[in-house]
PDB file of C-alpha atoms in Angstrom:
ATOM      1  CA  UNK G   1       6.627 -38.215  11.639  1.00 62.00           C
ATOM      2  CA  UNK G   2       3.511 -37.513   9.600  1.00 85.00           C
ATOM      3  CA  UNK G   3       3.418 -34.465   7.318  1.00 93.00           C
ATOM      4  CA  UNK G   4       1.230 -31.588   8.418  1.00 96.00           C
ATOM      5  CA  UNK G   5      -1.763 -31.118   6.124  1.00 97.00           C
ATOM      6  CA  UNK G   6      -2.316 -27.393   5.524  1.00 98.00           C
ATOM      7  CA  UNK G   7      -5.384 -25.920   3.851  1.00 98.00           C
ATOM      8  CA  UNK G   8      -4.340 -22.897   1.782  1.00 98.00           C
ATOM      9  CA  UNK G   9      -6.918 -20.201   1.044  1.00 98.00           C
ATOM     10  CA  UNK G  10      -6.785 -16.950  -0.884  1.00 96.00           C
ATOM     11  CA  UNK G  11      -9.187 -14.318   0.361  1.00 95.00           C
ATOM     12  CA  UNK G  12      -9.892 -13.206  -3.191  1.00 93.00           C
ATOM     13  CA  UNK G  13     -11.774 -14.947  -5.980  1.00 93.00           C
ATOM     14  CA  UNK G  14     -10.312 -12.887  -8.826  1.00 92.00           C
ATOM     15  CA  UNK G  15      -8.382 -15.148 -11.229  1.00 89.00           C
ATOM     16  CA  UNK G  16      -5.366 -12.812 -11.481  1.00 89.00           C
ATOM     17  CA  UNK G  17      -5.425 -11.793  -7.815  1.00 92.00           C
ATOM     18  CA  UNK G  18      -2.105 -11.072  -6.141  1.00 94.00           C
ATOM     19  CA  UNK G  19      -3.400 -13.122  -3.210  1.00 96.00           C
ATOM     20  CA  UNK G  20      -4.193 -16.102  -5.386  1.00 95.00           C
ATOM     21  CA  UNK G  21      -0.588 -15.956  -6.680  1.00 95.00           C
ATOM     22  CA  UNK G  22       0.641 -15.538  -3.119  1.00 96.00           C
ATOM     23  CA  UNK G  23      -1.425 -18.507  -1.890  1.00 97.00           C
ATOM     24  CA  UNK G  24      -0.060 -20.722  -4.660  1.00 96.00           C
ATOM     25  CA  UNK G  25       3.498 -19.590  -3.854  1.00 96.00           C
ATOM     26  CA  UNK G  26       2.823 -20.351  -0.188  1.00 97.00           C
ATOM     27  CA  UNK G  27       1.537 -23.843  -1.054  1.00 98.00           C
ATOM     28  CA  UNK G  28       4.833 -24.527  -2.845  1.00 97.00           C
ATOM     29  CA  UNK G  29       6.814 -23.188   0.119  1.00 97.00           C
ATOM     30  CA  UNK G  30       4.825 -25.426   2.477  1.00 98.00           C
ATOM     31  CA  UNK G  31       5.577 -28.488   0.331  1.00 97.00           C
ATOM     32  CA  UNK G  32       9.280 -27.548   0.325  1.00 96.00           C
ATOM     33  CA  UNK G  33       9.101 -27.262   4.127  1.00 96.00           C
ATOM     34  CA  UNK G  34       7.771 -30.812   4.406  1.00 96.00           C
ATOM     35  CA  UNK G  35       4.041 -30.170   4.714  1.00 97.00           C
ATOM     36  CA  UNK G  36       1.230 -31.319   2.476  1.00 97.00           C
ATOM     37  CA  UNK G  37      -0.606 -28.300   1.051  1.00 98.00           C
ATOM     38  CA  UNK G  38      -4.143 -28.277  -0.332  1.00 98.00           C
ATOM     39  CA  UNK G  39      -5.142 -25.104  -2.176  1.00 98.00           C
ATOM     40  CA  UNK G  40      -8.882 -24.425  -2.122  1.00 97.00           C
ATOM     41  CA  UNK G  41     -10.008 -21.658  -4.457  1.00 95.00           C
ATOM     42  CA  UNK G  42     -13.030 -19.938  -2.894  1.00 96.00           C
ATOM     43  CA  UNK G  43     -14.252 -19.384  -6.466  1.00 95.00           C
ATOM     44  CA  UNK G  44     -14.917 -23.139  -6.585  1.00 96.00           C
ATOM     45  CA  UNK G  45     -17.072 -22.954  -3.433  1.00 97.00           C
ATOM     46  CA  UNK G  46     -19.796 -20.389  -4.207  1.00 96.00           C
ATOM     47  CA  UNK G  47     -21.689 -19.577  -1.041  1.00 97.00           C
ATOM     48  CA  UNK G  48     -24.665 -17.352  -0.287  1.00 98.00           C
ATOM     49  CA  UNK G  49     -24.118 -14.692   2.347  1.00 97.00           C
ATOM     50  CA  UNK G  50     -24.575 -16.425   5.696  1.00 97.00           C
ATOM     51  CA  UNK G  51     -28.197 -16.182   6.843  1.00 97.00           C
ATOM     52  CA  UNK G  52     -29.530 -18.133   9.822  1.00 96.00           C
ATOM     53  CA  UNK G  53     -32.985 -18.324   8.267  1.00 98.00           C
ATOM     54  CA  UNK G  54     -31.525 -19.802   5.075  1.00 97.00           C
ATOM     55  CA  UNK G  55     -29.584 -22.337   7.129  1.00 97.00           C
ATOM     56  CA  UNK G  56     -32.711 -23.273   9.107  1.00 96.00           C
ATOM     57  CA  UNK G  57     -34.788 -23.690   5.929  1.00 97.00           C
ATOM     58  CA  UNK G  58     -32.252 -25.337   3.611  1.00 96.00           C
ATOM     59  CA  UNK G  59     -29.406 -26.517   5.822  1.00 95.00           C
ATOM     60  CA  UNK G  60     -25.737 -25.927   5.194  1.00 96.00           C
ATOM     61  CA  UNK G  61     -25.012 -25.533   1.448  1.00 97.00           C
ATOM     62  CA  UNK G  62     -23.128 -28.392  -0.210  1.00 97.00           C
ATOM     63  CA  UNK G  63     -20.244 -26.063  -1.136  1.00 98.00           C
ATOM     64  CA  UNK G  64     -19.866 -25.108   2.543  1.00 97.00           C
ATOM     65  CA  UNK G  65     -19.914 -28.781   3.565  1.00 97.00           C
ATOM     66  CA  UNK G  66     -17.200 -29.594   0.995  1.00 98.00           C
ATOM     67  CA  UNK G  67     -15.008 -26.708   2.156  1.00 98.00           C
ATOM     68  CA  UNK G  68     -15.638 -27.651   5.775  1.00 98.00           C
ATOM     69  CA  UNK G  69     -14.496 -31.200   5.074  1.00 97.00           C
ATOM     70  CA  UNK G  70     -11.196 -29.845   3.745  1.00 98.00           C
ATOM     71  CA  UNK G  71     -10.911 -27.737   6.906  1.00 98.00           C
ATOM     72  CA  UNK G  72     -11.723 -30.756   9.080  1.00 97.00           C
ATOM     73  CA  UNK G  73      -8.945 -32.809   7.425  1.00 97.00           C
ATOM     74  CA  UNK G  74      -6.425 -29.975   7.775  1.00 98.00           C
ATOM     75  CA  UNK G  75      -3.962 -29.661  10.622  1.00 97.00           C
ATOM     76  CA  UNK G  76      -3.704 -25.954   9.958  1.00 98.00           C
ATOM     77  CA  UNK G  77      -4.444 -23.102   7.603  1.00 98.00           C
ATOM     78  CA  UNK G  78      -2.529 -20.646   5.488  1.00 98.00           C
ATOM     79  CA  UNK G  79      -4.578 -17.642   4.436  1.00 98.00           C
ATOM     80  CA  UNK G  80      -3.417 -15.040   1.919  1.00 98.00           C
ATOM     81  CA  UNK G  81      -5.842 -12.186   2.404  1.00 97.00           C
ATOM     82  CA  UNK G  82      -6.215  -8.858   0.650  1.00 96.00           C
ATOM     83  CA  UNK G  83      -6.864  -5.767   2.698  1.00 95.00           C
ATOM     84  CA  UNK G  84     -10.101  -4.124   1.608  1.00 93.00           C
ATOM     85  CA  UNK G  85     -10.746  -0.781   3.308  1.00 92.00           C
ATOM     86  CA  UNK G  86      -8.509  -1.762   6.207  1.00 92.00           C
ATOM     87  CA  UNK G  87     -10.032  -5.208   6.785  1.00 95.00           C
ATOM     88  CA  UNK G  88     -10.231  -8.698   5.308  1.00 96.00           C
ATOM     89  CA  UNK G  89     -12.712  -9.366   2.464  1.00 97.00           C
ATOM     90  CA  UNK G  90     -16.333 -10.405   2.919  1.00 97.00           C
ATOM     91  CA  UNK G  91     -15.860 -13.558   0.793  1.00 97.00           C
ATOM     92  CA  UNK G  92     -13.285 -14.849   3.290  1.00 97.00           C
ATOM     93  CA  UNK G  93     -15.397 -13.998   6.350  1.00 98.00           C
ATOM     94  CA  UNK G  94     -18.457 -15.584   4.741  1.00 98.00           C
ATOM     95  CA  UNK G  95     -16.558 -18.815   4.027  1.00 98.00           C
ATOM     96  CA  UNK G  96     -15.325 -18.926   7.627  1.00 98.00           C
ATOM     97  CA  UNK G  97     -18.855 -18.272   8.911  1.00 97.00           C
ATOM     98  CA  UNK G  98     -20.318 -21.146   6.871  1.00 98.00           C
ATOM     99  CA  UNK G  99     -17.476 -23.535   7.789  1.00 96.00           C
ATOM    100  CA  UNK G 100     -17.987 -22.731  11.464  1.00 96.00           C
ATOM    101  CA  UNK G 101     -21.607 -23.873  11.530  1.00 96.00           C
ATOM    102  CA  UNK G 102     -21.910 -26.977  13.717  1.00 94.00           C
ATOM    103  CA  UNK G 103     -23.505 -30.044  12.241  1.00 91.00           C
ATOM    104  CA  UNK G 104     -25.537 -32.525  14.343  1.00 91.00           C
ATOM    105  CA  UNK G 105     -23.376 -34.023  17.084  1.00 93.00           C
ATOM    106  CA  UNK G 106     -20.596 -31.494  16.564  1.00 94.00           C
ATOM    107  CA  UNK G 107     -19.439 -28.966  19.150  1.00 94.00           C
ATOM    108  CA  UNK G 108     -19.386 -25.310  18.079  1.00 93.00           C
ATOM    109  CA  UNK G 109     -16.148 -24.403  16.239  1.00 96.00           C
ATOM    110  CA  UNK G 110     -14.931 -28.007  16.457  1.00 96.00           C
ATOM    111  CA  UNK G 111     -13.513 -27.855  12.919  1.00 97.00           C
ATOM    112  CA  UNK G 112     -11.105 -25.080  14.005  1.00 97.00           C
ATOM    113  CA  UNK G 113     -10.363 -26.006  17.617  1.00 95.00           C
ATOM    114  CA  UNK G 114      -6.661 -26.311  18.409  1.00 93.00           C
ATOM    115  CA  UNK G 115      -5.424 -25.713  14.857  1.00 97.00           C
ATOM    116  CA  UNK G 116      -2.671 -23.366  13.745  1.00 98.00           C
ATOM    117  CA  UNK G 117      -2.522 -20.795  10.982  1.00 98.00           C
ATOM    118  CA  UNK G 118      -0.201 -18.470   9.158  1.00 98.00           C
ATOM    119  CA  UNK G 119      -1.593 -15.354   7.515  1.00 98.00           C
ATOM    120  CA  UNK G 120      -0.168 -13.077   4.872  1.00 97.00           C
ATOM    121  CA  UNK G 121      -1.104 -10.111   2.775  1.00 97.00           C
ATOM    122  CA  UNK G 122       0.354  -7.975  -0.003  1.00 96.00           C
ATOM    123  CA  UNK G 123      -0.631  -4.403  -0.729  1.00 94.00           C
ATOM    124  CA  UNK G 124       0.544  -1.689  -3.109  1.00 93.00           C
ATOM    125  CA  UNK G 125       1.184   0.646  -0.166  1.00 91.00           C
ATOM    126  CA  UNK G 126       3.888   0.611   2.493  1.00 92.00           C
ATOM    127  CA  UNK G 127       2.049  -1.325   5.232  1.00 92.00           C
ATOM    128  CA  UNK G 128       1.696  -4.754   3.596  1.00 93.00           C
ATOM    129  CA  UNK G 129      -1.883  -5.303   4.742  1.00 94.00           C
ATOM    130  CA  UNK G 130      -1.053  -4.924   8.434  1.00 96.00           C
ATOM    131  CA  UNK G 131      -4.493  -3.509   9.352  1.00 95.00           C
ATOM    132  CA  UNK G 132      -6.360  -6.359   7.674  1.00 96.00           C
ATOM    133  CA  UNK G 133      -3.965  -8.958   9.114  1.00 97.00           C
ATOM    134  CA  UNK G 134      -4.531  -7.594  12.619  1.00 97.00           C
ATOM    135  CA  UNK G 135      -8.283  -8.058  12.244  1.00 97.00           C
ATOM    136  CA  UNK G 136      -7.910 -11.480  10.610  1.00 98.00           C
ATOM    137  CA  UNK G 137      -5.612 -12.601  13.428  1.00 98.00           C
ATOM    138  CA  UNK G 138      -8.215 -11.446  15.952  1.00 98.00           C
ATOM    139  CA  UNK G 139     -11.009 -13.331  14.143  1.00 98.00           C
ATOM    140  CA  UNK G 140      -8.964 -16.532  13.973  1.00 98.00           C
ATOM    141  CA  UNK G 141      -8.186 -16.285  17.689  1.00 97.00           C
ATOM    142  CA  UNK G 142     -11.894 -15.966  18.475  1.00 97.00           C
ATOM    143  CA  UNK G 143     -12.578 -19.246  16.654  1.00 97.00           C
ATOM    144  CA  UNK G 144      -9.781 -21.115  18.473  1.00 96.00           C
ATOM    145  CA  UNK G 145      -7.087 -20.979  15.791  1.00 98.00           C
ATOM    146  CA  UNK G 146      -3.588 -19.987  16.908  1.00 98.00           C
ATOM    147  CA  UNK G 147      -1.758 -17.754  14.443  1.00 98.00           C
ATOM    148  CA  UNK G 148       1.894 -18.830  14.532  1.00 97.00           C
ATOM    149  CA  UNK G 149       3.229 -16.439  11.906  1.00 96.00           C
ATOM    150  CA  UNK G 150       2.127 -13.510   9.793  1.00 97.00           C
ATOM    151  CA  UNK G 151       3.720 -11.666   6.915  1.00 97.00           C
ATOM    152  CA  UNK G 152       2.965  -8.482   5.037  1.00 97.00           C
ATOM    153  CA  UNK G 153       4.389  -7.616   1.636  1.00 97.00           C
ATOM    154  CA  UNK G 154       4.521  -3.910   0.784  1.00 96.00           C
ATOM    155  CA  UNK G 155       4.769  -2.647  -2.769  1.00 95.00           C
ATOM    156  CA  UNK G 156       2.900  -5.601  -4.223  1.00 93.00           C
ATOM    157  CA  UNK G 157       3.036  -4.145  -7.739  1.00 91.00           C
ATOM    158  CA  UNK G 158       6.754  -4.911  -7.839  1.00 93.00           C
ATOM    159  CA  UNK G 159       6.674  -8.036  -5.667  1.00 94.00           C
ATOM    160  CA  UNK G 160       5.882 -10.551  -8.440  1.00 93.00           C
ATOM    161  CA  UNK G 161       7.602 -11.381 -11.707  1.00 93.00           C
ATOM    162  CA  UNK G 162       5.862 -12.037 -15.037  1.00 91.00           C
ATOM    163  CA  UNK G 163       5.281 -15.698 -14.074  1.00 91.00           C
ATOM    164  CA  UNK G 164       3.501 -14.765 -10.839  1.00 90.00           C
ATOM    165  CA  UNK G 165       6.418 -15.714  -8.591  1.00 94.00           C
ATOM    166  CA  UNK G 166       7.775 -13.567  -5.799  1.00 96.00           C
ATOM    167  CA  UNK G 167      10.654 -11.540  -7.220  1.00 96.00           C
ATOM    168  CA  UNK G 168      12.358  -9.972  -4.179  1.00 96.00           C
ATOM    169  CA  UNK G 169      14.753 -12.093  -2.125  1.00 96.00           C
ATOM    170  CA  UNK G 170      13.428 -10.730   1.189  1.00 96.00           C
ATOM    171  CA  UNK G 171       9.866 -11.709   0.289  1.00 97.00           C
ATOM    172  CA  UNK G 172      10.928 -15.205  -0.810  1.00 97.00           C
ATOM    173  CA  UNK G 173      12.843 -15.660   2.454  1.00 97.00           C
ATOM    174  CA  UNK G 174       9.922 -14.323   4.487  1.00 97.00           C
ATOM    175  CA  UNK G 175       7.555 -16.787   2.814  1.00 97.00           C
ATOM    176  CA  UNK G 176       9.979 -19.667   3.460  1.00 97.00           C
ATOM    177  CA  UNK G 177      10.169 -18.663   7.134  1.00 97.00           C
ATOM    178  CA  UNK G 178       6.377 -18.506   7.346  1.00 97.00           C
ATOM    179  CA  UNK G 179       5.996 -21.925   5.715  1.00 97.00           C
ATOM    180  CA  UNK G 180       8.611 -23.484   8.009  1.00 96.00           C
ATOM    181  CA  UNK G 181       6.862 -22.050  11.094  1.00 96.00           C
ATOM    182  CA  UNK G 182       3.524 -23.533  10.026  1.00 96.00           C
ATOM    183  CA  UNK G 183       4.863 -26.849   8.706  1.00 95.00           C
ATOM    184  CA  UNK G 184       6.929 -27.554  11.826  1.00 85.00           C
TER     185      UNK G 184
END
């Protein structure tokens, strides 16, 4: 049986982001679960805000094409997304919008069609990003991605050790369960 290839994204571009640490932890958990994980740092794919006029004049930016190729090769996605004002961040939505743009001979949303995802969030408060995850899950469903598992981590300030690894046993187990659900 061939290993599932999972594209791992953090919905934050900050170098010391909790969600970057969480995405890297998730990539390790996916590998342990038998999947192949590819982490793509959105910082490495700078994109203008989606604008149909810009696309018509200049085409799809090369960074969007490169990220889309990773998405095309992936069997599924793991997205670690912050919750900003009760929703997912603009940088994540913008990347999804650019990736979704059909190229000549391609059906709309073809790059996402029939793929699976797991989503997770960590917040300082008690809800673990549940509001943002709900909206992200809805967005992914609208673009034909099935969310097979989601996880929220509350109290993110205490969730990681000095090396950026999850510190609480329940969070480590939750991440392993999420990875197994997506890898399987």
